[in-house]
PDB file of C-alpha atoms in Angstrom:
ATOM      1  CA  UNK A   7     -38.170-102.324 -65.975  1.00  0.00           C
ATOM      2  CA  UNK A   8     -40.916-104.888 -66.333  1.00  0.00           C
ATOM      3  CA  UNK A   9     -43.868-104.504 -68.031  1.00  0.00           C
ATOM      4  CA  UNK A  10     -47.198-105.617 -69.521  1.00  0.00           C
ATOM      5  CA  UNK A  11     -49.327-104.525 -72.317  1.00  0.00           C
ATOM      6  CA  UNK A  12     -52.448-105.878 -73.516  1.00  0.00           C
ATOM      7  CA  UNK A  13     -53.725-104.727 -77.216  1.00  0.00           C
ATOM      8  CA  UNK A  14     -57.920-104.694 -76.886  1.00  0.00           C
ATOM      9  CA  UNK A  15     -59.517-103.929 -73.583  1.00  0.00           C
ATOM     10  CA  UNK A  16     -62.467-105.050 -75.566  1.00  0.00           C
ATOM     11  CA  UNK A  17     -62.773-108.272 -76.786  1.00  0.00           C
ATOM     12  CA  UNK A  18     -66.056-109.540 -78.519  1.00  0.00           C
ATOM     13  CA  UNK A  19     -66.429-113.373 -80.172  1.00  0.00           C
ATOM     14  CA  UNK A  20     -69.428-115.373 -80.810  1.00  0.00           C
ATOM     15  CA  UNK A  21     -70.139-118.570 -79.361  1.00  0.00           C
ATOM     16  CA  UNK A  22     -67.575-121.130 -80.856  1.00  0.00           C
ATOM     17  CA  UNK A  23     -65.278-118.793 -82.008  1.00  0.00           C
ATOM     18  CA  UNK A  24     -61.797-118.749 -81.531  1.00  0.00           C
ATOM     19  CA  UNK A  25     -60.716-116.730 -78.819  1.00  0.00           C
ATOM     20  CA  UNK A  26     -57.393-114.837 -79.163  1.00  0.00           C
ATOM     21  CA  UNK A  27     -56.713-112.567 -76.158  1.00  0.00           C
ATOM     22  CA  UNK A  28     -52.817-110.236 -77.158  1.00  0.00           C
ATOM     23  CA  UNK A  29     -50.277-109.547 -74.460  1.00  0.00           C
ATOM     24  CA  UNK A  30     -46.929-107.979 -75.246  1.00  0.00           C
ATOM     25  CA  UNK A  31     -44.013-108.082 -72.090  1.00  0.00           C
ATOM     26  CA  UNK A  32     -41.246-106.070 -71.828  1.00  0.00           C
ATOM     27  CA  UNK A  33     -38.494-107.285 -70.048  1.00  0.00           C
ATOM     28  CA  UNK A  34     -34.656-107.713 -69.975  1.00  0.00           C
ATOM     29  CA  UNK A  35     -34.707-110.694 -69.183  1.00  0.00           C
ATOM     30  CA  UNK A  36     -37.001-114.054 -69.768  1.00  0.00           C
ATOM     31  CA  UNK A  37     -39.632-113.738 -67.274  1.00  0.00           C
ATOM     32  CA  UNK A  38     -42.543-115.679 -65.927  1.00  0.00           C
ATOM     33  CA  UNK A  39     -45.486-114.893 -67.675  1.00  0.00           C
ATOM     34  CA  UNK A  40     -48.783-115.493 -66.296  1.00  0.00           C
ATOM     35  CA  UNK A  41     -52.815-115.516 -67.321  1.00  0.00           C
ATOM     36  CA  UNK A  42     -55.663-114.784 -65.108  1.00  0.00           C
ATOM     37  CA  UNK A  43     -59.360-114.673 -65.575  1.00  0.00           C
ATOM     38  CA  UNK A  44     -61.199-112.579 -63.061  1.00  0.00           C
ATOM     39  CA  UNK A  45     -65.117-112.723 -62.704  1.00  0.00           C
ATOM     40  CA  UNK A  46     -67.412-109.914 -60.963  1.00  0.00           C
ATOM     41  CA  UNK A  47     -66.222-109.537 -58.040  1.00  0.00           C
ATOM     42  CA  UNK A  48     -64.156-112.222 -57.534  1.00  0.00           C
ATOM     43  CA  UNK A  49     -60.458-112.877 -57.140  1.00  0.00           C
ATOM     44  CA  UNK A  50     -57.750-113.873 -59.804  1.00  0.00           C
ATOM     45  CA  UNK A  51     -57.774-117.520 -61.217  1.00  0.00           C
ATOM     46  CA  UNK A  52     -54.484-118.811 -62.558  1.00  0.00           C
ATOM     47  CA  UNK A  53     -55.470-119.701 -66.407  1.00  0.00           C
ATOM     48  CA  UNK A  54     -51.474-120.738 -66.971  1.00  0.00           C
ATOM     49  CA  UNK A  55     -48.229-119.913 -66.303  1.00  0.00           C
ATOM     50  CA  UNK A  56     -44.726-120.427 -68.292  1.00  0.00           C
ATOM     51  CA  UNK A  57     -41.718-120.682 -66.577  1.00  0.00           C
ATOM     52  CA  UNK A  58     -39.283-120.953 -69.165  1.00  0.00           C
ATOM     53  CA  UNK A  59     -39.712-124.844 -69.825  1.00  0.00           C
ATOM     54  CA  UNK A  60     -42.126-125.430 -73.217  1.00  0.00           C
ATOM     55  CA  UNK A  61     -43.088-122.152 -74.908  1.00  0.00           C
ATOM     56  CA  UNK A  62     -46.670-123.367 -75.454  1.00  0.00           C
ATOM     57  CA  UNK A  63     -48.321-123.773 -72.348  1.00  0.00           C
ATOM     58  CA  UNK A  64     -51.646-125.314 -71.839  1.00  0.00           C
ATOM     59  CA  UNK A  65     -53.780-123.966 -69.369  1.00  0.00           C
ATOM     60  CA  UNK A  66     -57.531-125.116 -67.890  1.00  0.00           C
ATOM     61  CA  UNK A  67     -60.569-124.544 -69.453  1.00  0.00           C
ATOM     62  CA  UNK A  68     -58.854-125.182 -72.903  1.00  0.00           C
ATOM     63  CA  UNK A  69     -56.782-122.029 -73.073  1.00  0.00           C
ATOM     64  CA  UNK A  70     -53.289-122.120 -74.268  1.00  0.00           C
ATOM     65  CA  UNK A  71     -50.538-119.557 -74.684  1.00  0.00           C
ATOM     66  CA  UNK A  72     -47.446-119.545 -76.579  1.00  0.00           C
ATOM     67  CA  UNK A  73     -44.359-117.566 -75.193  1.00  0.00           C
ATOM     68  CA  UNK A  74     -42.662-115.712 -78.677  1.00  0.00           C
ATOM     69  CA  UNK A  75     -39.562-114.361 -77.432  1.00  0.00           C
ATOM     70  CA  UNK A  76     -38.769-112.962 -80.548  1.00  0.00           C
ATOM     71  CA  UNK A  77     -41.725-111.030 -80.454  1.00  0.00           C
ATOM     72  CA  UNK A  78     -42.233-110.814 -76.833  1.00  0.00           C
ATOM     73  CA  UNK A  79     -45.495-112.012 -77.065  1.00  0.00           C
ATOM     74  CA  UNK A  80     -47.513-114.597 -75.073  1.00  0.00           C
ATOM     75  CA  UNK A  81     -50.864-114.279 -76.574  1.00  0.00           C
ATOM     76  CA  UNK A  82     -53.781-116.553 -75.005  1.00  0.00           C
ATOM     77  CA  UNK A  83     -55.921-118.785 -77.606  1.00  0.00           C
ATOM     78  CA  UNK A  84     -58.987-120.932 -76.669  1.00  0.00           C
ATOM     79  CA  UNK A  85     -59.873-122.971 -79.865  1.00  0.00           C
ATOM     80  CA  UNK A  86     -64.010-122.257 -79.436  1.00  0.00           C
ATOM     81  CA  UNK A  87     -65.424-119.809 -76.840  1.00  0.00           C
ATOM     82  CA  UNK A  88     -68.182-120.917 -74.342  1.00  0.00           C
ATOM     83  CA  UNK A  89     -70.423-118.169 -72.690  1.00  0.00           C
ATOM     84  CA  UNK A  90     -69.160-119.336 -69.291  1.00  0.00           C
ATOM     85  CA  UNK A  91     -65.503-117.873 -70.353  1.00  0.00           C
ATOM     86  CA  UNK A  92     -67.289-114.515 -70.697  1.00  0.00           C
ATOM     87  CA  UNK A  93     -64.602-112.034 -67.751  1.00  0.00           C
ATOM     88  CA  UNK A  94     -62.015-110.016 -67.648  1.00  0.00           C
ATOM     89  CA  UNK A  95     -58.483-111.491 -68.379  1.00  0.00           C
ATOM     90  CA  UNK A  96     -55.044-110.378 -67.003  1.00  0.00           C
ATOM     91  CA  UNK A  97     -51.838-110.983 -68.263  1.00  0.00           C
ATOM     92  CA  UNK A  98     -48.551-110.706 -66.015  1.00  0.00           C
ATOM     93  CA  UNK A  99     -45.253-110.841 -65.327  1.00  0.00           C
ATOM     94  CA  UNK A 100     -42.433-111.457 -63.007  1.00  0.00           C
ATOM     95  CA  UNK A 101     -39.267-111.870 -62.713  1.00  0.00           C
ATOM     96  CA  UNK A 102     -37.954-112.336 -59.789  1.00  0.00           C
ATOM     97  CA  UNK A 103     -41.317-113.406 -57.984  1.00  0.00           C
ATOM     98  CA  UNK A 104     -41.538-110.618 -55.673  1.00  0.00           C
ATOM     99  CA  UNK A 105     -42.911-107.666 -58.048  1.00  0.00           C
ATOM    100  CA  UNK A 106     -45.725-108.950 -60.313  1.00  0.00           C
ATOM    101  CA  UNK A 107     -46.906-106.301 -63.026  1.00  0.00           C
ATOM    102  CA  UNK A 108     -50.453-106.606 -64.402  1.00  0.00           C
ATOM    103  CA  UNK A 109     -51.482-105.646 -67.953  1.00  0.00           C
ATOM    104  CA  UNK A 110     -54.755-103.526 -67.924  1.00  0.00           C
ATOM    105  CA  UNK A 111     -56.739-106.253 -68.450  1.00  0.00           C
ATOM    106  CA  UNK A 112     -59.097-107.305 -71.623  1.00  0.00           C
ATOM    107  CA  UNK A 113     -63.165-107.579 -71.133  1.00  0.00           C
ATOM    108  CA  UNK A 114     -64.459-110.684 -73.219  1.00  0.00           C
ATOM    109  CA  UNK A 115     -67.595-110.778 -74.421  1.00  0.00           C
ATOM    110  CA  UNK A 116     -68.866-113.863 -75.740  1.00  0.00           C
ATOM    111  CA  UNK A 117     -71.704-113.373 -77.815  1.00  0.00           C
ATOM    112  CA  UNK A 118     -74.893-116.268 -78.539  1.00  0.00           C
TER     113      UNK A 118
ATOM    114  CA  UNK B   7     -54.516-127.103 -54.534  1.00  0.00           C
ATOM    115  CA  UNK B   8     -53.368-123.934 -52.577  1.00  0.00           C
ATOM    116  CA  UNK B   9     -56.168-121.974 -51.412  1.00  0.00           C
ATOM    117  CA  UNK B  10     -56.555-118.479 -49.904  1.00  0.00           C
ATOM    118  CA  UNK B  11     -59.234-117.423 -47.953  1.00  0.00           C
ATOM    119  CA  UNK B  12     -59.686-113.240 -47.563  1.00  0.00           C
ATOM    120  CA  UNK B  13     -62.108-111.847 -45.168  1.00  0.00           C
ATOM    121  CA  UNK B  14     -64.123-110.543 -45.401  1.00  0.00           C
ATOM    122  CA  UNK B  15     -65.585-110.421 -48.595  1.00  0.00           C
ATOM    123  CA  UNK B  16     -67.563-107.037 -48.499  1.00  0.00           C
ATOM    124  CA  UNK B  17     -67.345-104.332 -46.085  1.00  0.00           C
ATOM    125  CA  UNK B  18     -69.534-100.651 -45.518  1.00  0.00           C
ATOM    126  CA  UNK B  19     -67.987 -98.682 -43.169  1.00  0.00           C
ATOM    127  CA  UNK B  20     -68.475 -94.871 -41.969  1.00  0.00           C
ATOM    128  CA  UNK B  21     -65.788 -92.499 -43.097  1.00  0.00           C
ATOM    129  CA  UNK B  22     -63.230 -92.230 -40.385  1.00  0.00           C
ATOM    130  CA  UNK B  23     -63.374 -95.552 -38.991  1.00  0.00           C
ATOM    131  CA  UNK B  24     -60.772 -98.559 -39.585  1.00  0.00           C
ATOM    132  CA  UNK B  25     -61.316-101.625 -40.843  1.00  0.00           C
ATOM    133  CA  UNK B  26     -59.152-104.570 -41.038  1.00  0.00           C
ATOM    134  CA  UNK B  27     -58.749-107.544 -43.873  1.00  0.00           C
ATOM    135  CA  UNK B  28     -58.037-111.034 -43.493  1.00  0.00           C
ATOM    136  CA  UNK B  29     -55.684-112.937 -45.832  1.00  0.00           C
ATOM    137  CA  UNK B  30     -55.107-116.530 -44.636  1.00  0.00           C
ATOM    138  CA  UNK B  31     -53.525-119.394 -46.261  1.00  0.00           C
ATOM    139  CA  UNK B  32     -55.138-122.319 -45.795  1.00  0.00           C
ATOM    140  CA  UNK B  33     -53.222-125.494 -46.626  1.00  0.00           C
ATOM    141  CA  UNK B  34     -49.822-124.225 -46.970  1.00  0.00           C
ATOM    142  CA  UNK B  35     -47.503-121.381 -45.308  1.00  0.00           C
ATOM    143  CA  UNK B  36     -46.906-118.136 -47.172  1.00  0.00           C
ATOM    144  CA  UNK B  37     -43.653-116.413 -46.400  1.00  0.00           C
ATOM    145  CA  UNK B  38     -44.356-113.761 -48.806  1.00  0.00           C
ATOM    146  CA  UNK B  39     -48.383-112.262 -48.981  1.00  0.00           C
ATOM    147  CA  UNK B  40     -48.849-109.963 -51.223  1.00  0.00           C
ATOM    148  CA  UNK B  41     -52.004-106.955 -51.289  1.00  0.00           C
ATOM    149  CA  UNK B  42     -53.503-105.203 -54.371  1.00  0.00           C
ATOM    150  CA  UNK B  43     -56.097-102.501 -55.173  1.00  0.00           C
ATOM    151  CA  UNK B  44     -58.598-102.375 -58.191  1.00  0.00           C
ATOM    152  CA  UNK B  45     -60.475 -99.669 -58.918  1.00  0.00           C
ATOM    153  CA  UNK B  46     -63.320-100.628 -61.168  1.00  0.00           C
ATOM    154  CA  UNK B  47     -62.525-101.608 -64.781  1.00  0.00           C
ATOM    155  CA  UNK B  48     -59.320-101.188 -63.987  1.00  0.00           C
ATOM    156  CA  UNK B  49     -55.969-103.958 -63.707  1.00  0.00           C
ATOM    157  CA  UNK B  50     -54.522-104.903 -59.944  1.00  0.00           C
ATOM    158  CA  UNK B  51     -51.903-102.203 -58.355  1.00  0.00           C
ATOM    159  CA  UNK B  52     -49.438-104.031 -55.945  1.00  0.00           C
ATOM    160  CA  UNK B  53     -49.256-102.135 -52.536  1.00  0.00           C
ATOM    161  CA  UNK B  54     -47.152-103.568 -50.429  1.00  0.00           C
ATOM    162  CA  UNK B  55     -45.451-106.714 -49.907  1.00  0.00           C
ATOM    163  CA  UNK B  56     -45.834-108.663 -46.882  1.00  0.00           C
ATOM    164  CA  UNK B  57     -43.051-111.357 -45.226  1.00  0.00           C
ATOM    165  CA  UNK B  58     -43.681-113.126 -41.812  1.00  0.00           C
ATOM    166  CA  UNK B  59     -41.626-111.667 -39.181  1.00  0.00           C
ATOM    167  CA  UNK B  60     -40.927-108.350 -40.742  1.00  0.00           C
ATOM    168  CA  UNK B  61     -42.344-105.165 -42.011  1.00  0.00           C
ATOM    169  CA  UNK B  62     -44.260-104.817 -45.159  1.00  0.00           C
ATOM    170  CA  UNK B  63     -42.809-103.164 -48.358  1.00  0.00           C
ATOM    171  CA  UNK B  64     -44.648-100.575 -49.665  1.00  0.00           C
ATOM    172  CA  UNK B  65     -44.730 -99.574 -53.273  1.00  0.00           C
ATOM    173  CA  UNK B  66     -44.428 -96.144 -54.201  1.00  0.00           C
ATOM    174  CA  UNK B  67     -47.044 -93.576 -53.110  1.00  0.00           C
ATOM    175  CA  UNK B  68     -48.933 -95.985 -50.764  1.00  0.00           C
ATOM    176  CA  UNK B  69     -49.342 -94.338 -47.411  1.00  0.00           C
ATOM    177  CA  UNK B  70     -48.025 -96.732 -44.988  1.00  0.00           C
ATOM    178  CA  UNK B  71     -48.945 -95.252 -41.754  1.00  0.00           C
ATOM    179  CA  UNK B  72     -52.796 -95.625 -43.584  1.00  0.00           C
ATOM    180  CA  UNK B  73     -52.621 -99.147 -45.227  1.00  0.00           C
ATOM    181  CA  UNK B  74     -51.219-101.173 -42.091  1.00  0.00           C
ATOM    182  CA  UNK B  75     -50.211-104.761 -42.850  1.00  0.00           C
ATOM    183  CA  UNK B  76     -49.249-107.363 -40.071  1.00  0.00           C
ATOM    184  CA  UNK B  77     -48.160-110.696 -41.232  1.00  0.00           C
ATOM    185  CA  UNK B  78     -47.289-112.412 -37.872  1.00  0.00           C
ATOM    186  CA  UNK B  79     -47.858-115.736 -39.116  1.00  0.00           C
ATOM    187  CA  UNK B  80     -47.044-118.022 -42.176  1.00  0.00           C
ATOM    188  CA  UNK B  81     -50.927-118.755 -42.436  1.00  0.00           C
ATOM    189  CA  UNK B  82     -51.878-114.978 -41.707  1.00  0.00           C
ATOM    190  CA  UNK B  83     -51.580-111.593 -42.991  1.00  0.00           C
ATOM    191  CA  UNK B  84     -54.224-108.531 -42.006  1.00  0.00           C
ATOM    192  CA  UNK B  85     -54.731-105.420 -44.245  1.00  0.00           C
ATOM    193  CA  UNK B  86     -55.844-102.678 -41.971  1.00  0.00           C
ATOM    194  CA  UNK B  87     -57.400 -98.940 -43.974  1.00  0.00           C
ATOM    195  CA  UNK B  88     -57.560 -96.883 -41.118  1.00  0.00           C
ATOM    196  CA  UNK B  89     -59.353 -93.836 -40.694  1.00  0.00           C
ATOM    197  CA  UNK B  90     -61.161 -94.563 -44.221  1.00  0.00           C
ATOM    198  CA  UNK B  91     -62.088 -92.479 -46.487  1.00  0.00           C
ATOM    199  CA  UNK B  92     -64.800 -92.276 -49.431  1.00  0.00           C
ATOM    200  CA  UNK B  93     -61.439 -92.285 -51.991  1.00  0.00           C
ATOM    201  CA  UNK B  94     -60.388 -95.799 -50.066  1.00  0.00           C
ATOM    202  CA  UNK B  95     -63.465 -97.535 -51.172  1.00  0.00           C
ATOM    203  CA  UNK B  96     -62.065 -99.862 -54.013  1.00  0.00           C
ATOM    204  CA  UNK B  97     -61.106-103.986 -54.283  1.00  0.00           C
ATOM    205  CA  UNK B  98     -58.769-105.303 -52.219  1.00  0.00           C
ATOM    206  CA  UNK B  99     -56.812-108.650 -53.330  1.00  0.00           C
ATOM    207  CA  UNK B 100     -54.463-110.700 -51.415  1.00  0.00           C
ATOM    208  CA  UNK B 101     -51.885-112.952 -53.152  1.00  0.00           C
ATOM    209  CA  UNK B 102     -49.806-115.628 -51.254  1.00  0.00           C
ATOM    210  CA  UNK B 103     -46.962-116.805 -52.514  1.00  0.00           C
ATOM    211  CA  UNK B 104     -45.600-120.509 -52.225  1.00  0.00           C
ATOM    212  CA  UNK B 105     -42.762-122.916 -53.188  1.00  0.00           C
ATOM    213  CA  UNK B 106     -43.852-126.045 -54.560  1.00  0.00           C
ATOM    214  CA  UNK B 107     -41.908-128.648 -57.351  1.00  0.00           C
ATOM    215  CA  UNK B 108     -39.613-126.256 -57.586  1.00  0.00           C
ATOM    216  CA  UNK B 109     -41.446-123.408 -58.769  1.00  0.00           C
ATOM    217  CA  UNK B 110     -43.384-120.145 -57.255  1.00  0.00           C
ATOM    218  CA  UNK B 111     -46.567-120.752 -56.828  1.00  0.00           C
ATOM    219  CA  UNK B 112     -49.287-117.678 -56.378  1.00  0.00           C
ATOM    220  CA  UNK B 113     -52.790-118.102 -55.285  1.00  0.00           C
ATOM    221  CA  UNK B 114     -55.184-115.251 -55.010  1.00  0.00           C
ATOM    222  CA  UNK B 115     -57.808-114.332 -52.461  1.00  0.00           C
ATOM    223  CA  UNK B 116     -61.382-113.714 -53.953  1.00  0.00           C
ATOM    224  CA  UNK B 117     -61.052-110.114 -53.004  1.00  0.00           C
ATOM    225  CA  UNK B 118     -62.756-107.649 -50.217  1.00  0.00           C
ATOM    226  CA  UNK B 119     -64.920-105.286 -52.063  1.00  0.00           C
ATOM    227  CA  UNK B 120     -64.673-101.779 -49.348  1.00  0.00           C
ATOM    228  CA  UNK B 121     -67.048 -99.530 -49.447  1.00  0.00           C
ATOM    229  CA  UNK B 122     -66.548 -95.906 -47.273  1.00  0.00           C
ATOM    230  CA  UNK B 123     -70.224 -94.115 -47.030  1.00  0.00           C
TER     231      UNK B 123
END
C-alpha cells in the first residue's frame, strides 16, 4: 500500500525565513512524488514533481524538494518565505498513475 | 500548459435536487479524469476514476448510483450528486490526466465548492 504522511499540519515562518514543509511516503516501490499548493478555495497547483530522474527537484516559485530514499522522505524547502506563499500544501504519491494518495496537508503561515 | 476548466465553480442547491459538474480539458484530451472531495481543512479523497468510453471506478464506500460520472468525451467528464443532501455539501476537484514527453502529466480543476441548504 501507498501512502503519505506529512509531520506539522501547522506550519508558521516569518517573512524571509526558510521554509521547510516534511513529507514521509511509504511505498514498495519508487514512486512519483508530487507537491501542491492549494489557496482558498481554489484547485491544486503542481509546485514539482520527481519522477525518478534527479533526486532534487526544483519546482516554481523557488521551492525545491529532495527525494531521500533512504529515508523516504521528500521534504519541500523554499530558501526565504514571501507572504504570497502563505496556503495549504499537499504532498502525494503515485505509482502507477491511476491511484494518487494525498498527505493531510500542512497550513503555512507566513508571518510579517 | 494543460489547463482544466470545472464548472461551475460554486453551487446552492435545495436538498433533494441534482446537480451536475463540469470537468473539461481544454487544450489536450484526457483519457483518464479523475474526481475528489475535500471537506474543509481536510486533504483530497479520490472518488472515482473516470476513462472515456467506459464506466467510472469507484473507490471504496462511494455510492455510485449517487455520485454519477459520464466521461463521453476526451475533453469532457460530468460529476452528477443527485438527490443531494446537506452531508454532500463539500469541494469537489477534478484532475485530468495526460501523456506528454514521456511522462504523466496531472492538471487540476479549481474546484466546485457545493453547498446543500
Amino acid at each position: 500500500a501507498q501512502s503519505v504522511t506529512q509531520l506539522g499540519s501547522h506550519v508558521s515562518v516569518s517573512e524571509g525565513a526558510l521554509v521547510l514543509l516534511r513529507c514521509n511516503y511509504s511505498s514498495s516501490v519508487p514512486p512519483y512524488l508530487f507537491w501542491y499548493v492549494q489557496y482558498p478555495n481554489q484547485g491544486l497547483q503542481l509546485l514539482l514533481k520527481y519522477t525518478s530522474a534527479a533526486t532534487l527537484v526544483k519546482g516554481i516559485n523557488g521551492f525545491e524538494a529532495e527525494f531521500k530514499k533512504s529515508e523516504t522522505s521528500f521534504h519541500l524547502t523554499k530558501p526565504s518565505a514571501h507572504m504570497s506563499d502563505a496556503a495549504e500544501y499537499f504532498c502525494a504519491v503515485t505509482r502507477t498513475g491511476n491511484q494518487f494518495y494525498f498527505g493531510t496537508g500542512t497550513s503555512l503561515t507566513v508571518i510579517p | 500548459g494543460a489547463v482544466v476548466s470545472q464548472h461551475p465553480s460554486w453551487v446552492i442547491c435545495k436538498s433533494g435536487t441534482s446537480v451536475k459538474i463540469e470537468c473539461r480539458s481544454l487544450d489536450f484530451q484526457a483519457t483518464t479524469m479523475f474526481w475528489y472531495r475535500q471537506f474543509p481543512k481536510q486533504s483530497l479523497m479520490l472518488m472515482a476514476t473516470s476513462n472515456e468510453g467506459s464506466k467510472a471506478t469507484y473507490e471504496q464506500g462511494v455510492e455510485k448510483d449517487k455520485f454519477l460520472i459520464n466521461h463521453a468525451s476526451l475533453t469532457l467528464s460530468t460529476l452528477t450528486v443527485t438527490s443531494a443532501h446537506p452531508e454532500d455539501s463539500s469541494f469537489y476537484i477534478c484532475s485530468a490526466r495526460d501523456w506528454t514527453g514521456g511522462d504523466y502529466g496531472y492538471t487540476f480543476g479549481s474546484g466546485t465548492r457545493l453547498t446543500v441548504v
